[in-house]
Short mmCIF file of C-alpha atoms in Angstrom, two decimals:
data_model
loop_
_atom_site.label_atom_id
_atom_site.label_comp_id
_atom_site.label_asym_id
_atom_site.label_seq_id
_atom_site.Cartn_x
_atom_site.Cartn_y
_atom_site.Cartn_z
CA UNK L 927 7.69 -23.52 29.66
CA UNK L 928 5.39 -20.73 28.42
CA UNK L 929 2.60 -21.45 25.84
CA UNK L 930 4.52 -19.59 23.54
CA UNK L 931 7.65 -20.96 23.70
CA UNK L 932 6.01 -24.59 23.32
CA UNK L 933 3.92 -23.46 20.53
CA UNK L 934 6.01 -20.87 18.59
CA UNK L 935 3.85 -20.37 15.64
CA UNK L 936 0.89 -19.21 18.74
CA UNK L 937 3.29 -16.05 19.84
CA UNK L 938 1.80 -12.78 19.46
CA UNK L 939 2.31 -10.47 17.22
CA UNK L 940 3.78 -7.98 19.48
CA UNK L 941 6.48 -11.14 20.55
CA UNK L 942 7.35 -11.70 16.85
CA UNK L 943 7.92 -8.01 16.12
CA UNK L 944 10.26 -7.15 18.99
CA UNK L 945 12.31 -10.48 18.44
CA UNK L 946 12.12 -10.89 14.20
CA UNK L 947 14.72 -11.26 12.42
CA UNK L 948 17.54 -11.23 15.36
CA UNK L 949 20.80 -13.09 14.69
CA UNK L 950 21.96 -15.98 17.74
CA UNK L 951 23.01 -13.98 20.85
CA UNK L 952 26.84 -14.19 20.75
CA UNK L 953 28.71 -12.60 23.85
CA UNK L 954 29.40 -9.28 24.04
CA UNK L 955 27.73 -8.48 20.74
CA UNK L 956 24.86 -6.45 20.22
CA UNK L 957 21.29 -7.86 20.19
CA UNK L 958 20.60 -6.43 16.14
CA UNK L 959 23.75 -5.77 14.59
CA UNK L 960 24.59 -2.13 12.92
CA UNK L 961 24.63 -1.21 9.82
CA UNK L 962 27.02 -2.80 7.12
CA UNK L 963 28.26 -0.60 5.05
CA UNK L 964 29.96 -2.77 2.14
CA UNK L 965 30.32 -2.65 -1.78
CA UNK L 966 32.28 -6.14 -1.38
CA UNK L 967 33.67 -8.38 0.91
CA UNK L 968 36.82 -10.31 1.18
CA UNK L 969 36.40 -13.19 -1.32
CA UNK L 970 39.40 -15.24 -2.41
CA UNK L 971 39.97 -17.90 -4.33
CA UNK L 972 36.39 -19.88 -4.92
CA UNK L 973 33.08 -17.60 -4.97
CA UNK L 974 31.23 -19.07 -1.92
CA UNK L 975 29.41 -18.14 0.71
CA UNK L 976 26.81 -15.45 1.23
CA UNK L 977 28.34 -12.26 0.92
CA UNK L 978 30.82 -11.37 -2.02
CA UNK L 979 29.48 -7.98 -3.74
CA UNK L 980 27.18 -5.57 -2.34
CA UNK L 981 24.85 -5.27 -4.94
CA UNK L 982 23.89 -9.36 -4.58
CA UNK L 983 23.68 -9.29 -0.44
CA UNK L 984 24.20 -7.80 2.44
CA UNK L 985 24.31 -8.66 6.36
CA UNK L 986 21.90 -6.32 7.05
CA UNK L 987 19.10 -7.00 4.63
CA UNK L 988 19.83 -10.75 5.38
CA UNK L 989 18.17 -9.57 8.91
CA UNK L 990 15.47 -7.36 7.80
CA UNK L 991 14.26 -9.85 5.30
CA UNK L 992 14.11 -12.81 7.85
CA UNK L 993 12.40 -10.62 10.17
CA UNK L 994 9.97 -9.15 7.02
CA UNK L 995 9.41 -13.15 6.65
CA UNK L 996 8.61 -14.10 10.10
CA UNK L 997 5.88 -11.77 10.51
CA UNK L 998 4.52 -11.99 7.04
CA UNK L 999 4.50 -16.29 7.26
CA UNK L 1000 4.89 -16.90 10.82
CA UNK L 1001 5.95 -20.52 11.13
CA UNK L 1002 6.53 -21.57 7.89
CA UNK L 1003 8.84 -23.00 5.83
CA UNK L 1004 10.05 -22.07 2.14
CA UNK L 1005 9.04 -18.23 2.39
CA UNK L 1006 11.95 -16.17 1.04
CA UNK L 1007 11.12 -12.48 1.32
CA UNK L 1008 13.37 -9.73 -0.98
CA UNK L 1009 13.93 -5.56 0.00
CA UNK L 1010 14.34 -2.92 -2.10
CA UNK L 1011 15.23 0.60 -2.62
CA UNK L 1012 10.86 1.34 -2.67
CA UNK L 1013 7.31 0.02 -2.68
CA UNK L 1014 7.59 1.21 -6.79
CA UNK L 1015 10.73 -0.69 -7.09
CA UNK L 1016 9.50 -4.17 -5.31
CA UNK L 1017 6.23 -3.63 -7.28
CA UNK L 1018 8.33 -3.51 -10.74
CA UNK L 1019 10.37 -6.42 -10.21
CA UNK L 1020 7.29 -8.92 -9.51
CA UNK L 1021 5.67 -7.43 -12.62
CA UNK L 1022 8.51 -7.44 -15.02
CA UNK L 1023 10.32 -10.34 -14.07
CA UNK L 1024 7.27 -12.36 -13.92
CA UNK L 1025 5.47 -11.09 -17.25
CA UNK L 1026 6.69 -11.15 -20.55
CA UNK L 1027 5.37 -9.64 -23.95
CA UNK L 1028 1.82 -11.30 -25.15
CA UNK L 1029 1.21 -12.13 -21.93
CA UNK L 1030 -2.54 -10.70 -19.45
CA UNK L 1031 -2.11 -8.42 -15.98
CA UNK L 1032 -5.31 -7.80 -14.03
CA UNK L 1033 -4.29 -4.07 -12.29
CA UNK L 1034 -6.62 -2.63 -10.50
CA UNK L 1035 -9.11 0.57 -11.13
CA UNK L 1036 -8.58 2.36 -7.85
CA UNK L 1037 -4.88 0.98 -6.73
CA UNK L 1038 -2.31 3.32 -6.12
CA UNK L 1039 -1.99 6.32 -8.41
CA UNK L 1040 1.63 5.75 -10.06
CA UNK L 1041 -0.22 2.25 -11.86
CA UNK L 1042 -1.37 4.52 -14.87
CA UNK L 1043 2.50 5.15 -15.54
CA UNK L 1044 2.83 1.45 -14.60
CA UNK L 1045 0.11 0.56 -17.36
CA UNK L 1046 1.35 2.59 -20.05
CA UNK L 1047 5.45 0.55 -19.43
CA UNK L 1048 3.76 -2.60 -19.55
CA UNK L 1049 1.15 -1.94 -22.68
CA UNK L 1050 4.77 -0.58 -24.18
CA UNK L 1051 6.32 -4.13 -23.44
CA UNK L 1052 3.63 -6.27 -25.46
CA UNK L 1053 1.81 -6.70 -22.07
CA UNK L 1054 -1.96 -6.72 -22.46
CA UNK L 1055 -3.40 -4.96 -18.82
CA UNK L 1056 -6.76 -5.46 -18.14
CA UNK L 1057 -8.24 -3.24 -15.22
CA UNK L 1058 -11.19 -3.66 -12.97
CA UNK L 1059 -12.17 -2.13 -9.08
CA UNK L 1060 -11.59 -3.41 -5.78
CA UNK L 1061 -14.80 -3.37 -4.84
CA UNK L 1062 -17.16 -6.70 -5.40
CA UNK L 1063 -14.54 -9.17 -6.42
CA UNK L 1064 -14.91 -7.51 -10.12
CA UNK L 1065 -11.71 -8.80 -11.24
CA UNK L 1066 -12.98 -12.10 -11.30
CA UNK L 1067 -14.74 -10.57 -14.84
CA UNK L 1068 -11.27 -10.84 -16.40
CA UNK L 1069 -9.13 -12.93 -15.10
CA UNK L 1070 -9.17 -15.89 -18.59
CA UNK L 1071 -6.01 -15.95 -19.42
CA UNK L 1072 -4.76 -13.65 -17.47
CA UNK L 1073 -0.73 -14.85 -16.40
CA UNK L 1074 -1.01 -12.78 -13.49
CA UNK L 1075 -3.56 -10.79 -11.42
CA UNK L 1076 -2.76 -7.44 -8.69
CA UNK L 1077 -5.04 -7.06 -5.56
CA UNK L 1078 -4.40 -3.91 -3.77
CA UNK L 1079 -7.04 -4.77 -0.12
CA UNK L 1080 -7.60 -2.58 1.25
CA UNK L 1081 -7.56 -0.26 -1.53
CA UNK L 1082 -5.36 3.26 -1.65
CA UNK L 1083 -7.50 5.64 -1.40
CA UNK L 1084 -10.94 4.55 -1.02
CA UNK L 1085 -10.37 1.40 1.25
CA UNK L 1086 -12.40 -1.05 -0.87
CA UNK L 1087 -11.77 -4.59 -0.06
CA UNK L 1088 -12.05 -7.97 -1.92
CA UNK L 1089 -12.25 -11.71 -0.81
CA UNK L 1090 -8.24 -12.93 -1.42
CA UNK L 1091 -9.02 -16.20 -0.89
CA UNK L 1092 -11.72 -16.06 -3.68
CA UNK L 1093 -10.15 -14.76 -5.72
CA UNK L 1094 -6.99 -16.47 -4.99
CA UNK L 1095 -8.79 -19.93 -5.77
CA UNK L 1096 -10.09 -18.71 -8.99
CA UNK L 1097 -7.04 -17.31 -10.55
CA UNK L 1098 -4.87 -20.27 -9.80
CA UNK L 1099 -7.92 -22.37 -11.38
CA UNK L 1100 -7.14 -20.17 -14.62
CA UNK L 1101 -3.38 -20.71 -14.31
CA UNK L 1102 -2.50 -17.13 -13.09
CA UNK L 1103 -0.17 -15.96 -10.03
CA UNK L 1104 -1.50 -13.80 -7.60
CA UNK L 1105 0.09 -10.90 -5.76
CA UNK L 1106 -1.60 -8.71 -3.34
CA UNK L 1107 0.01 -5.39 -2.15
CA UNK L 1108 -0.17 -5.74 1.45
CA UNK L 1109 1.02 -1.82 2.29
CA UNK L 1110 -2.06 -0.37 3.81
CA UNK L 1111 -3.02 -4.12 6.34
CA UNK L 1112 1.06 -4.40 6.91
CA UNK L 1113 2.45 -8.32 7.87
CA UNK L 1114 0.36 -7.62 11.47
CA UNK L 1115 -3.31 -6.77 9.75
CA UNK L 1116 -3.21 -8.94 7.13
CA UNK L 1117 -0.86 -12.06 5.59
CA UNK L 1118 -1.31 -12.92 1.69
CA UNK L 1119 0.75 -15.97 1.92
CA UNK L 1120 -1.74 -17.42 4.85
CA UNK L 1121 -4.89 -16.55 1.95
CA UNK L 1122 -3.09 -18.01 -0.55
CA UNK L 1123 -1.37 -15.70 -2.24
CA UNK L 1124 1.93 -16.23 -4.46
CA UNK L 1125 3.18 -12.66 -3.62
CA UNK L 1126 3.20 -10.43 -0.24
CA UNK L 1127 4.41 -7.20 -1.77
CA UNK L 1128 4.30 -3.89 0.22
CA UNK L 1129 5.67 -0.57 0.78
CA UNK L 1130 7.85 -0.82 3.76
CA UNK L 1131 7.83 3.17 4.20
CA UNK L 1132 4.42 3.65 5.53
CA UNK L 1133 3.39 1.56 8.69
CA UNK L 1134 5.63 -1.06 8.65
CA UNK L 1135 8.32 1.47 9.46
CA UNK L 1136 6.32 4.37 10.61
CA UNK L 1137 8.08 7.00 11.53
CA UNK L 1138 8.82 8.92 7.42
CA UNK L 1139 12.01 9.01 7.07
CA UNK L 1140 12.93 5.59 5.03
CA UNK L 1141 12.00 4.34 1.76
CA UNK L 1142 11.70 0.76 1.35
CA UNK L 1143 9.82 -2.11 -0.46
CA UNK L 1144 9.93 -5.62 -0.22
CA UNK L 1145 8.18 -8.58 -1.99
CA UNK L 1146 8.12 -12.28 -0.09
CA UNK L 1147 6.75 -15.54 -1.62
CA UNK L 1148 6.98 -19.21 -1.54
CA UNK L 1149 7.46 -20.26 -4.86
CA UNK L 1150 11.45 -20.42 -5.39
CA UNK L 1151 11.42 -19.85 -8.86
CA UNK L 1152 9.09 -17.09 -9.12
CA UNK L 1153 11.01 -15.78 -6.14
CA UNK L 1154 14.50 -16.21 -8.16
CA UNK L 1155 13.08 -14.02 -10.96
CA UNK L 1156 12.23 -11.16 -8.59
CA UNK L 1157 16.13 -11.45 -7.20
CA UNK L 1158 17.73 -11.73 -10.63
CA UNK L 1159 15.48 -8.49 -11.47
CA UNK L 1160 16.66 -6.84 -8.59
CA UNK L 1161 20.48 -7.70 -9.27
CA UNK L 1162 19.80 -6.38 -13.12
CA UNK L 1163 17.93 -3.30 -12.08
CA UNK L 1164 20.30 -2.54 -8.64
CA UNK L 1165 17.03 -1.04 -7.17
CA UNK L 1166 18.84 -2.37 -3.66
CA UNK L 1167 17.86 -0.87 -0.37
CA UNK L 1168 20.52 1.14 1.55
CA UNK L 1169 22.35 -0.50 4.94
CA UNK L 1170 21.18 2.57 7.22
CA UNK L 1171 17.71 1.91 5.42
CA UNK L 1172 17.79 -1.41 6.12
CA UNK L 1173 18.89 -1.25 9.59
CA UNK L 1174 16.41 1.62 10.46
CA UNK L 1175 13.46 -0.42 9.17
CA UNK L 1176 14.42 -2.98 11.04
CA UNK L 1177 14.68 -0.94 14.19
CA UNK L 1178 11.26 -0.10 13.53
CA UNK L 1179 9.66 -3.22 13.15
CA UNK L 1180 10.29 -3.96 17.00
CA UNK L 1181 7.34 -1.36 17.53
CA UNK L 1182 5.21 -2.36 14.91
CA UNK L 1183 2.64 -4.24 16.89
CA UNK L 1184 2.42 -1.23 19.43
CA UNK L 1185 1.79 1.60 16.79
CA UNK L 1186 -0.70 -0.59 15.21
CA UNK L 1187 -2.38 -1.21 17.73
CA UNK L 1188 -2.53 2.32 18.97
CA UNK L 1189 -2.98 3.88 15.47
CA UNK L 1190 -5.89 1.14 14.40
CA UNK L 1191 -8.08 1.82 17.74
CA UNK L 1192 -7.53 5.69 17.34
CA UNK L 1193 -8.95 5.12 13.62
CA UNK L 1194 -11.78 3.50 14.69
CA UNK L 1195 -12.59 6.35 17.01
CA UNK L 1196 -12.02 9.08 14.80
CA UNK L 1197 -14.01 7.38 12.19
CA UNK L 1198 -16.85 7.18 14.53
CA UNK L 1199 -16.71 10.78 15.53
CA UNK L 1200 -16.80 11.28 11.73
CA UNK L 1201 -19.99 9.64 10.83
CA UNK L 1202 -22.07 12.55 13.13
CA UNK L 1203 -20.82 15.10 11.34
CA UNK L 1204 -23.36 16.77 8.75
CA UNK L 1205 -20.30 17.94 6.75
CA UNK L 1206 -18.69 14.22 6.25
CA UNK L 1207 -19.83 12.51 3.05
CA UNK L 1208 -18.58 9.41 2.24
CA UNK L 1209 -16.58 8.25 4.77
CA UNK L 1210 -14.91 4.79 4.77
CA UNK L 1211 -12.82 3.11 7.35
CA UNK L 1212 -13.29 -1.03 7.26
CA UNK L 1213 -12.93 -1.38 10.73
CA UNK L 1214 -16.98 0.17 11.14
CA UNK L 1215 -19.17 -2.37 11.68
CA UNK L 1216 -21.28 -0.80 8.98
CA UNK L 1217 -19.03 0.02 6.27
CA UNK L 1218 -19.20 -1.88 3.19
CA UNK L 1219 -16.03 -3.62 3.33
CA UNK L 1220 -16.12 -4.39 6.97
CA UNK L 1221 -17.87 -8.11 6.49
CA UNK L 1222 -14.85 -9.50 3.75
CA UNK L 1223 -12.32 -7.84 5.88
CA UNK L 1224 -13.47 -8.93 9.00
CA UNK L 1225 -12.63 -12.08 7.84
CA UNK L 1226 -9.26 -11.71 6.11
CA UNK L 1227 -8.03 -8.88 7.95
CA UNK L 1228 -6.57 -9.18 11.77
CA UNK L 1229 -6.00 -5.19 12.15
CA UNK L 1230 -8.27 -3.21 9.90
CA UNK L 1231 -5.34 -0.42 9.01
CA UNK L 1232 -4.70 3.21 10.33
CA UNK L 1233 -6.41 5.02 7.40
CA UNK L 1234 -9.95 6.99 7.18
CA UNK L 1235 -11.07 8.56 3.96
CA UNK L 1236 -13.89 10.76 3.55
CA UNK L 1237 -15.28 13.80 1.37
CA UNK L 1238 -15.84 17.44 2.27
CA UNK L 1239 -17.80 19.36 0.07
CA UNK L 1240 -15.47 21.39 -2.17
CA UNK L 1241 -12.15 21.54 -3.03
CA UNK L 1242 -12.01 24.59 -1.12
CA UNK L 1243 -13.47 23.73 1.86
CA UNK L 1244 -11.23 20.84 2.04
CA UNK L 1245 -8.09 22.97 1.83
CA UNK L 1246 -9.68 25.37 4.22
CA UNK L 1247 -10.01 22.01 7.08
CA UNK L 1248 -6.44 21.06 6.44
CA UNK L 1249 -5.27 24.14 7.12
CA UNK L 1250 -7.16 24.38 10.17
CA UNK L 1251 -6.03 21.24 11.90
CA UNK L 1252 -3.17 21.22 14.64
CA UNK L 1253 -2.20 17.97 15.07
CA UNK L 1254 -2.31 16.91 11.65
CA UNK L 1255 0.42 17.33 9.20
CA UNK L 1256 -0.82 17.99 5.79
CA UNK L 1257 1.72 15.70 3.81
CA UNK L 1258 1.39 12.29 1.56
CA UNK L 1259 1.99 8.75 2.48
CA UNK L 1260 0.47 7.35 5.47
CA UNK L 1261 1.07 5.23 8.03
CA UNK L 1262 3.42 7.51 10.37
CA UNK L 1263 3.54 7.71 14.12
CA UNK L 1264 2.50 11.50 13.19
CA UNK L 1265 -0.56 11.78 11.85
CA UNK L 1266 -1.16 13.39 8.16
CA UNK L 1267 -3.63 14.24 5.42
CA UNK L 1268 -4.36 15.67 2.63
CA UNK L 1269 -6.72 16.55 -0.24
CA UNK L 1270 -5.83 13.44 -2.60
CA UNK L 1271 -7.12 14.87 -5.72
CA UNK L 1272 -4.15 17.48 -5.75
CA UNK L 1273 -2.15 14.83 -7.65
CA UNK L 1274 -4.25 13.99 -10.29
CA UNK L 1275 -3.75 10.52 -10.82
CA UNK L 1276 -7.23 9.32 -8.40
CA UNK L 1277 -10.81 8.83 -9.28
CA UNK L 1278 -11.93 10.89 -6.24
CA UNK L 1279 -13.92 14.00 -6.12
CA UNK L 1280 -12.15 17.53 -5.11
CA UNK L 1281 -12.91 17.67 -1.65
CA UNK L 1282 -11.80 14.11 -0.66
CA UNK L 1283 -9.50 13.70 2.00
CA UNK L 1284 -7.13 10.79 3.04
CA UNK L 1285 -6.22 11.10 6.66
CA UNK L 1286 -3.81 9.12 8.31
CA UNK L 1287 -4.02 8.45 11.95
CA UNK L 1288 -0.99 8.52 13.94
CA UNK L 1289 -0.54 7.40 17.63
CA UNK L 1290 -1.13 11.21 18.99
CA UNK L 1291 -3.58 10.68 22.56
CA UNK L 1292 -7.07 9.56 20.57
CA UNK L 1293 -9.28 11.99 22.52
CA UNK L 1294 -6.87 14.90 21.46
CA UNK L 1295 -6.61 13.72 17.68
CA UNK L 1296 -10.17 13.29 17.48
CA UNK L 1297 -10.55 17.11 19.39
CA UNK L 1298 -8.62 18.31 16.62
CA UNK L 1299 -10.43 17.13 13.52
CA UNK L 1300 -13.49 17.83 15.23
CA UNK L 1301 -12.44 21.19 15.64
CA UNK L 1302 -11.39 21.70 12.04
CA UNK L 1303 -14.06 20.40 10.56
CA UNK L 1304 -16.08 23.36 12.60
CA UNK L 1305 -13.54 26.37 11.51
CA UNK L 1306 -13.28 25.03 8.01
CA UNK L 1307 -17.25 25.27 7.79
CA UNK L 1308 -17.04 29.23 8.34
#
C-alpha cells in the first residue's frame, strides 16, 4: 500500500488535482462525466432527491464543487464549496447574503478594482465599509465592530500580503467572519480554510482554470449556515455557472498542479532577471527572498502565484514595451497558460502609477519568456 493511499490527506497536490472531484468508476462509463445540459429533471410525485430544477443543482457542478472542495480543504469534513457564473458574482453573494443594513465591512485599499463599484452598492444598502491596505496587517486598525472583514493576499495588483492567521484570530475575537479571496495563491498556493478562514472565495477564471476561455467563481466554507445564505443568494440572484463551464473548469483542474508549478518557477526567474534591469522600478513578486512580502507568505503560502508587477518609467514607455514583446499577449486577467500583460492604470480604477505593468507568466519555455521581456525592455528603451 503506497504512503498515499494509507495516508490520504498526505497525497500531493498534483494526485488530488488529476483525481478531484471524480464520481465511483462504474463500467463502461467515462472517468468525469460530460456536460449536463438540464433546466429540470424528471421529478414526480414528492420533491426529493438532488436534482429537480436547474437553477437549484446540477450533476455537473455537483463534481466541480467536490473537486473545488478537495483541493481547497483536503481531508476534511463539513466544507461545502458553491460555483457561480464569476469571481464578481461569488464575491456578491458572500457580501450580501452575509451583511445586512447598519452593519461594518473591512474592504480592502488595493483589492481588485471593481470594489469601488462594490463600495458604493453596499454604502447604498445601509452598509458602513471601512477600507484599509494589504500591506502591514492595517486592517487590524478597524476591525471593532466590524460583522465582516475581506483579505485579498496576495493583493491584485501590487502583491502585498498579510498574516491570515492574525488577522483571522483577531477578527473572530471581535465577532466578525472572515473571507479571503484566494484568486491570485489558487486552492494549490494557498488554503484559507487551513488559516482559519470562514470563506475561500476566488475567481475560478484565472489559474485555477488557466487556459481564458471560462468564467467562473466559487466560494467554499465550513460554517453551514453562513454557507446556506450564500446558496439561497445564489438561487435568488440565478448568477449559476453554465454545464460546459462547469465541465471545462473541471477538465482543467486535472492540470492545475502542473501549470503551477511551471508558471510559479518561470515567475521566479523572470522576476530575477527583472531586478538587474536599470529600467525596472518597483518590482514585486513574493516568491524573492527579498521582497517585502516574501517572510508572511513564506509562511502561509505553499506556491507564491504566477504574477510579477513592476513600473516602467512613463506611461509611454510602458506602452512602447508591451508592444514590443513577442511572447506576451497584452490582455487582462492573469493566470493563463499564455502569458499576458498590460499597463494596469489604463482602467482607472488602481492606485498605481502610469507606467506600471502587471505581467502574467504563462508556462511558455522560461529561458525564452524571460529572452523576450528582456528583449522588450531593451527596444522599448529606444
Amino acid at each position: 500500500m503506497s504512503d498515499a493511499t494509507a495516508h490520504p490527506d498526505r497525497t500531493g497536490d498534483g494526485t488530488r488535482a488529476v483525481r478531484a472531484g471524480l464520481p465511483e468508476p462504474v463500467k463502461h462509463e467515462p472517468t468525469l462525466p460530460g456536460p449536463v445540459f438540464a433546466a429540470h429533471f424528471h421529478l414526480p410525485g414528492e420533491v426529493t432527491g438532488p436534482y429537480t430544477y436547474g437553477r437549484d443543482d446540477n450533476p455537473t457542478w455537483t463534481h466541480l464543487e467536490r473537486a473545488i472542495g478537495e483541493l481547497e480543504a483536503p481531508g476534511q469534513d463539513g466544507v461545502e464549496t458553491l460555483v457561480f457564473a464569476s469571481g464578481m458574482a461569488a464575491i456578491s453573494a458572500v457580501l450580501f447574503s452575509q451583511l445586512r443594513s447598519g452593519d461594518v465591512v473591512v474592504l480592502p485599499s488595493d483589492g481588485y478594482q471593481v470594489f469601488p463599484l462594490v463600495r458604493g452598492q453596499l454604502e447604498a444598502y445601509g452598509i458602513e465599509v471601512r477600507t484599509a491596505p494589504t500591506g502591514g496587517d492595517a486592517q487590524l486598525e478597524v476591525l471593532d465592530g466590524a460583522r465582516l472583514l475581506w483579505i485579498e493576499s496576495p493583493s491584485n495588483p501590487g502583491l502585498d500580503v498579510c498574516d491570515i492567521r492574525r488577522l483571522v484570530a483577531a477578527a473572530h475575537e471581535r465577532g466578525a467572519l472572515v473571507a479571503v479571496d484566494n484568486t491570485l495563491a489558487t486552492p494549490v498556493g494557498q488554503r484559507p480554510l487551513e488559516l482559519g478562514a470562514d470563506f475561500s472565495v476566488a475567481s475560478g477564471t484565472k489559474q485555477l482554470t488557466g487556459h481564458g476561455d471560462v468564467l467562473l467563481g466559487y466560494v467554499a466554507g465550513r460554517d453551514g449556515e453562513a454557507m446556506a445564505a450564500v446558496r439561497r443568494w445564489r438561487k435568488i440572484v440565478g448568477a449559476i455557472a453554465g454545464p460546459m463551464e462547469a465541465w471545462l473548469a473541471h477538465r482543467s483542474i486535472a492540470t492545475l498542479a502542473l501549470r503551477a508549478d511551471r508558471q510559479n518557477a518561470t515567475a521566479l526567474l523572470l522576476a530575477e532577471s527583472l531586478r538587474k534591469h536599470p529600467d525596472v522600478a518597483g518590482l514585486r513578486y513574493p516568491g524573492l527572498p527579498d521582497d517585502p512580502a516574501h517572510p508572511i507568505a513564506s509562511r502561509q503560502m505553499r506556491r507564491y502565484g504566477c504574477v510579477v508587477s513592476f513600473t516602467l518609467p512613463t506611461r509611454e514607455r510602458a506602452e512602447r514595451f508591451l508592444g514590443a514583446l513577442r511572447l506576451v499577449e497584452d490582455a487582462t486577467s492573469f493566470g493563463g497558460v499564455r502569458s499576458t500583460a498590460e499597463r494596469r492604470g489604463r482602467w482607472g480604477g488602481d492606485a498605481v502609477p502610469e507606467g506600471f505593468v502587471r505581467m502574467s507568466v504563462g508556462a511558455e519555455d522560461p529561458e525564452d519568456l524571460v529572452a523576450d521581456v528582456l528583449r522588450a525592455l531593451d527596444e522599448s528603451a529606444e
